[in-house]
Coordinates of N, CA and C in Angstrom, one line a residue:
M1 N 44.6 -8.8 16.4 CA 44.2 -9.4 14.9 C 42.5 -9.6 15.3
R2 N 42.2 -10.0 16.5 CA 41.0 -10.8 16.6 C 40.2 -9.6 16.8
R3 N 40.7 -8.3 17.4 CA 39.9 -7.2 17.6 C 39.0 -6.5 15.9
I4 N 40.2 -6.6 15.0 CA 39.9 -6.5 13.7 C 38.8 -7.2 13.2
L5 N 39.2 -8.6 13.1 CA 38.0 -9.3 12.6 C 36.6 -9.4 12.9
S6 N 36.5 -8.3 14.5 CA 35.6 -8.4 15.2 C 34.5 -7.3 14.5
I7 N 35.2 -6.4 14.2 CA 35.1 -4.9 13.7 C 34.5 -5.2 12.2
L8 N 35.2 -6.1 11.6 CA 34.9 -6.0 10.3 C 33.7 -6.9 10.2
V9 N 33.2 -8.0 11.1 CA 32.1 -8.9 11.1 C 30.9 -7.7 11.6
V10 N 31.3 -7.0 12.2 CA 30.1 -5.8 12.7 C 29.7 -5.2 11.7
L11 N 30.6 -4.5 11.1 CA 30.6 -3.6 10.0 C 30.1 -4.2 8.4
S12 N 30.2 -5.6 8.6 CA 29.6 -6.4 7.3 C 28.0 -6.5 7.4
V13 N 27.7 -6.7 8.9 CA 26.4 -7.0 9.2 C 25.6 -6.1 9.0
L14 N 25.9 -4.8 9.5 CA 25.6 -3.1 9.6 C 25.4 -3.1 8.0
L15 N 26.4 -2.9 7.0 CA 26.1 -3.1 5.9 C 24.8 -3.9 5.0
L16 N 25.3 -5.2 5.4 CA 23.9 -6.0 5.2 C 22.6 -5.5 5.3
A17 N 22.3 -5.2 6.7 CA 21.4 -4.8 7.2 C 21.1 -3.4 6.7
G18 N 21.7 -2.5 6.2 CA 21.5 -1.3 5.3 C 21.0 -1.7 4.1
C19 N 21.8 -2.9 3.6 CA 21.0 -3.1 2.0 C 19.8 -3.6 1.9
A20 N 19.5 -4.4 3.1 CA 18.4 -4.9 3.2 C 17.2 -3.6 3.4
T21 N 17.3 -3.0 4.2 CA 16.2 -1.6 4.4 C 16.5 -1.1 3.4
K22 N 17.5 -0.9 2.3 CA 17.5 0.1 0.9 C 16.6 -0.9 0.3
T23 N 16.6 -1.9 -0.1 CA 15.9 -2.8 -1.1 C 14.6 -2.5 -0.5
R24 N 14.1 -2.9 0.7 CA 12.7 -2.7 1.6 C 12.4 -1.4 0.9
S25 N 12.9 -0.4 1.0 CA 12.4 1.0 1.0 C 12.2 1.1 -0.2
D26 N 13.3 0.7 -1.0 CA 12.7 0.8 -2.8 C 11.9 0.3 -3.5
A27 N 11.7 -0.9 -2.6 CA 10.1 -1.9 -3.4 C 8.6 -1.3 -2.3
L28 N 8.9 -0.6 -1.1 CA 7.9 0.2 -1.0 C 7.6 1.5 -1.5
T29 N 8.3 2.0 -2.2 CA 8.3 3.3 -2.7 C 7.8 2.9 -4.3
T30 N 8.2 2.0 -4.9 CA 7.7 1.3 -6.4 C 6.3 1.1 -5.9
T31 N 5.9 0.3 -5.1 CA 4.7 -0.4 -4.8 C 3.7 0.8 -4.3
L32 N 4.0 1.5 -3.7 CA 3.0 2.7 -3.1 C 2.4 3.6 -4.6
K33 N 3.6 3.9 -5.6 CA 3.7 4.7 -6.7 C 2.6 3.7 -7.6
A34 N 2.7 2.3 -7.7 CA 2.0 1.7 -8.3 C 0.4 1.5 -8.1
Y35 N 0.2 1.5 -6.7 CA -0.7 1.5 -6.3 C -1.7 2.9 -6.2
G36 N -1.0 4.3 -6.0 CA -1.7 5.1 -6.7 C -1.9 5.4 -7.5
S37 N -1.0 5.1 -8.5 CA -1.5 5.2 -10.0 C -2.9 4.3 -10.2
A38 N -2.6 3.3 -9.7 CA -4.0 2.3 -10.2 C -5.3 3.2 -9.8
L39 N -5.3 3.7 -8.4 CA -6.3 4.2 -7.9 C -6.6 5.8 -8.8
R40 N -5.5 6.3 -9.0 CA -5.8 7.7 -9.7 C -6.6 7.2 -10.9
W41 N -6.3 6.3 -11.9 CA -6.9 5.9 -12.8 C -8.3 5.4 -12.7
G42 N -8.6 5.0 -11.7 CA -9.9 4.3 -11.0 C -10.0 3.3 -11.1
D43 N -9.0 2.3 -11.2 CA -8.5 0.8 -11.4 C -8.9 0.1 -10.6
F44 N -10.0 -0.1 -9.9 CA -9.9 -0.7 -8.6 C -9.6 -2.3 -8.8
Q45 N -9.8 -3.0 -9.8 CA -9.5 -4.2 -9.7 C -8.1 -4.3 -10.0
S46 N -7.4 -3.5 -10.6 CA -5.6 -3.3 -10.3 C -5.4 -3.2 -9.1
A47 N -5.9 -2.5 -8.4 CA -5.6 -1.8 -7.0 C -5.9 -3.0 -5.9
A48 N -6.8 -3.9 -6.2 CA -7.1 -5.2 -5.7 C -5.7 -6.3 -5.5
Q49 N -5.2 -6.1 -6.5 CA -4.1 -6.8 -6.8 C -3.0 -6.8 -5.7
F50 N -3.0 -5.6 -5.1 CA -1.9 -5.0 -3.9 C -2.6 -5.7 -2.7
I51 N -3.8 -6.3 -2.7 CA -4.0 -6.6 -1.3 C -3.2 -7.9 -0.9
D52 N -2.8 -8.1 0.6 CA -2.3 -9.3 0.6 C -3.3 -10.5 0.7
P53 N -2.8 -11.5 -0.2 CA -3.6 -12.8 -0.3 C -4.4 -13.2 0.8
A54 N -3.9 -13.3 1.5 CA -4.6 -13.8 2.8 C -5.4 -13.0 3.5
V55 N -5.5 -11.8 3.4 CA -6.4 -10.9 3.7 C -7.7 -11.1 2.8
L56 N -7.3 -11.2 1.2 CA -8.3 -10.9 0.4 C -9.2 -12.4 0.7
A57 N -8.4 -13.5 0.7 CA -9.0 -14.7 1.1 C -10.2 -14.7 2.2
A58 N -9.6 -14.0 3.2 CA -10.5 -14.1 4.2 C -11.8 -13.1 4.3
H59 N -11.4 -11.8 3.3 CA -12.7 -11.1 3.1 C -12.4 -11.0 1.6
P60 N -13.0 -11.4 0.8 CA -13.1 -11.5 -0.6 C -13.9 -10.2 -0.9
L61 N -13.8 -9.4 -2.3 CA -14.4 -8.2 -2.5 C -15.9 -8.8 -3.0
T62 N -16.6 -8.2 -2.4 CA -18.3 -8.9 -3.2 C -18.6 -7.9 -4.3
Q63 N -19.7 -8.8 -4.9 CA -20.1 -8.3 -6.1 C -20.7 -6.8 -5.8
L64 N -21.3 -6.4 -4.7 CA -21.4 -4.9 -4.3 C -20.6 -4.0 -4.2
E65 N -19.4 -4.3 -4.1 CA -18.6 -3.7 -3.7 C -17.9 -3.1 -5.0
L66 N -17.9 -4.3 -5.8 CA -17.4 -4.0 -7.1 C -18.1 -3.2 -8.0
A67 N -19.3 -3.1 -7.8 CA -20.1 -2.2 -8.6 C -20.0 -1.0 -8.0
R68 N -20.1 -0.7 -6.9 CA -20.0 0.4 -6.2 C -18.7 1.3 -6.7
Y69 N -17.5 0.4 -7.2 CA -16.4 1.0 -7.4 C -16.7 1.7 -9.0
Q70 N -17.3 1.0 -9.7 CA -17.9 1.1 -10.9 C -18.6 2.5 -10.9
Q71 N -19.3 2.9 -10.0 CA -20.3 4.0 -10.0 C -19.7 5.2 -9.6
V72 N -17.9 5.1 -9.4 CA -17.6 6.7 -9.2 C -16.1 6.6 -10.3
R73 N -15.9 7.7 -10.1 CA -14.6 7.9 -10.8 C -13.6 9.0 -10.3
V74 N -12.2 8.7 -10.1 CA -11.8 9.3 -9.3 C -11.1 10.3 -9.8
S75 N -11.4 11.8 -9.2 CA -10.8 12.8 -9.9 C -9.8 13.3 -9.1
E76 N -8.9 12.8 -7.5 CA -7.6 13.0 -7.2 C -7.5 12.1 -6.2
Y77 N -6.1 11.9 -6.3 CA -5.7 10.9 -5.1 C -4.5 11.4 -4.5
D78 N -4.7 11.9 -3.3 CA -3.6 12.8 -2.8 C -3.0 11.7 -1.4
D79 N -1.6 11.3 -1.7 CA -1.3 10.4 -0.4 C -0.5 11.3 0.6
G80 N -0.7 12.7 1.0 CA -0.3 13.6 1.6 C 1.2 13.4 1.8
A81 N 1.5 12.9 3.4 CA 2.8 13.3 3.4 C 3.8 12.0 3.5
G82 N 3.0 10.9 2.7 CA 3.7 9.7 2.5 C 3.5 8.6 3.6
P83 N 4.4 7.8 3.6 CA 4.3 6.5 4.6 C 5.0 6.6 5.9
V84 N 4.5 6.0 7.0 CA 5.1 6.8 8.2 C 5.3 5.1 9.0
P85 N 6.3 5.0 9.1 CA 6.9 3.3 10.0 C 5.7 3.1 10.6
A86 N 5.5 1.9 11.0 CA 4.7 1.4 11.9 C 5.0 0.2 12.7
G87 N 6.3 -0.4 12.5 CA 7.5 -1.1 13.0 C 8.2 -1.5 12.0
D88 N 8.8 -2.6 12.4 CA 9.7 -3.0 11.3 C 9.6 -3.5 9.7
F89 N 8.3 -3.7 9.8 CA 7.9 -4.5 8.3 C 6.8 -4.0 8.2
D90 N 6.2 -2.8 8.8 CA 4.9 -2.3 8.6 C 4.8 -0.8 8.4
V91 N 4.0 -0.3 7.8 CA 3.9 1.5 7.3 C 2.3 1.5 7.2
R92 N 2.0 2.8 7.5 CA 0.7 3.4 7.4 C 0.8 4.6 6.6
Q93 N 0.0 4.7 5.7 CA -0.3 6.0 5.3 C -1.9 6.1 5.1
T94 N -2.0 8.0 4.9 CA -3.2 8.2 4.9 C -3.6 8.9 3.4
A95 N -4.6 8.6 2.8 CA -4.4 9.2 1.4 C -6.2 9.8 1.7
T96 N -6.1 10.8 0.6 CA -7.4 11.6 0.6 C -7.9 11.7 -0.9
I97 N -9.3 10.7 -1.1 CA -9.4 10.6 -2.5 C -10.8 11.3 -2.9
S98 N -10.7 11.8 -3.9 CA -11.7 12.6 -4.4 C -12.6 11.6 -5.2
L99 N -14.1 11.6 -5.3 CA -14.8 10.7 -6.1 C -15.5 11.6 -6.7
V100 N -16.2 11.3 -8.2 CA -17.3 11.4 -8.6 C -18.3 10.7 -8.8
N101 N -19.5 10.6 -8.6 CA -20.3 9.7 -8.7 C -20.8 9.7 -10.3
I102 N -20.8 8.8 -11.1 CA -21.1 9.0 -12.5 C -22.3 9.2 -13.0
H103 N -23.2 8.8 -12.4 CA -24.9 9.1 -12.3 C -25.0 10.7 -11.7
T104 N -24.9 11.2 -10.6 CA -25.2 12.3 -10.3 C -24.2 13.6 -10.6
Q105 N -23.1 13.3 -10.7 CA -21.9 14.2 -10.9 C -21.6 15.0 -9.8
S106 N -22.0 14.4 -8.7 CA -21.5 15.1 -7.2 C -20.2 14.5 -6.8
E107 N -19.4 15.1 -6.5 CA -18.1 15.0 -6.0 C -17.9 15.1 -4.5
R108 N -17.3 14.0 -4.1 CA -17.0 14.1 -2.5 C -15.6 13.3 -2.2
S109 N -15.3 13.2 -1.1 CA -14.1 12.8 -0.8 C -14.1 11.8 0.6
V110 N -13.2 10.9 0.4 CA -12.8 10.1 1.3 C -11.4 9.8 1.8
V111 N -11.4 9.5 3.3 CA -9.9 8.9 3.4 C -9.7 8.0 3.8
D112 N -8.6 7.6 3.2 CA -8.4 5.9 3.1 C -7.2 5.7 4.0
H113 N -7.3 5.0 5.3 CA -6.0 4.5 6.2 C -5.4 3.4 5.7
Q114 N -4.4 3.4 4.7 CA -3.9 2.5 4.6 C -2.7 1.8 5.6
T115 N -2.2 0.7 5.6 CA -1.5 -0.4 6.5 C -0.9 -1.4 5.2
W116 N 0.5 -1.3 5.4 CA 1.1 -2.0 4.4 C 2.0 -3.0 5.2
H117 N 2.2 -4.0 4.8 CA 3.1 -5.3 5.4 C 4.1 -5.6 4.5
Y118 N 5.3 -5.7 4.8 CA 6.4 -6.2 3.8 C 6.7 -7.7 4.5
D119 N 6.4 -8.6 3.5 CA 6.5 -10.2 3.5 C 8.0 -10.4 3.2
E120 N 8.7 -10.5 4.0 CA 10.3 -11.0 4.1 C 10.5 -12.1 3.2
K121 N 9.6 -13.2 2.8 CA 10.0 -14.4 2.1 C 9.9 -14.1 0.8
T122 N 8.8 -13.3 0.6 CA 8.3 -12.9 -1.4 C 9.0 -11.5 -1.7
K123 N 9.8 -11.0 -0.7 CA 10.2 -9.6 -0.8 C 9.3 -9.0 -1.4
H124 N 8.0 -8.5 -0.8 CA 6.9 -7.5 -1.4 C 5.8 -6.9 -0.2
W125 N 5.7 -6.0 -0.9 CA 4.9 -5.3 0.1 C 3.3 -5.4 0.0
W126 N 2.3 -5.7 0.8 CA 1.1 -6.2 0.6 C 0.2 -5.1 1.6
L127 N -1.2 -4.8 1.1 CA -1.8 -3.9 1.5 C -2.7 -4.8 2.5
T128 N -2.5 -4.3 3.9 CA -3.3 -5.4 4.6 C -5.0 -4.6 5.1
S129 N -4.7 -3.3 4.6 CA -6.3 -2.8 5.1 C -7.3 -2.8 3.9
G130 N -6.9 -3.4 3.1 CA -8.1 -3.5 1.8 C -8.2 -2.3 1.3
L131 N -9.1 -2.2 0.1 CA -9.4 -1.2 -0.9 C -10.4 -0.2 0.0
P132 N -10.3 1.0 -0.5 CA -10.8 2.5 0.3 C -12.4 2.0 0.6
D133 N -12.8 2.4 1.7 CA -14.3 2.6 2.0 C -14.8 3.8 1.5
I134 N -15.4 3.7 -0.2 CA -16.2 4.6 -0.6 C -17.1 4.9 0.2
T135 N -18.0 4.3 0.7 CA -19.3 4.1 1.3 C -19.3 5.2 2.4
Q136 N -17.9 5.7 3.0 CA -18.0 6.5 4.4 C -18.7 8.0 3.8
D137 N -19.2 8.7 4.8 CA -19.7 10.1 4.7 C -18.4 11.1 4.9

């Protein structure tokens, strides 16, 4: 009887861990789709809402950065192979973003190395790497 009870406890713990992982995975998928959509539409203001509040407080977006984002239009957002685990509560994703300068109509691409962290308390994925650096060559 004791052995059966022990097995049931272990199975219950594994089941709960699986549910937590599934919930975290579903939240990541939803978050990455919403973030990608915001960038595809060139809505950098909305994309900024995905940044971890602590990161944003430490490194607020400057007026110059916001002005630079207004000078480009996103023509393509390719998140490649998708997210790659980088720990229990972290993932990395590399996206290629094609941008068109609205003044010169020249197009170029930048590579955005994203880092996402899952906050267990709020059950929310946060972008810890900030918005893409569109000044890179």
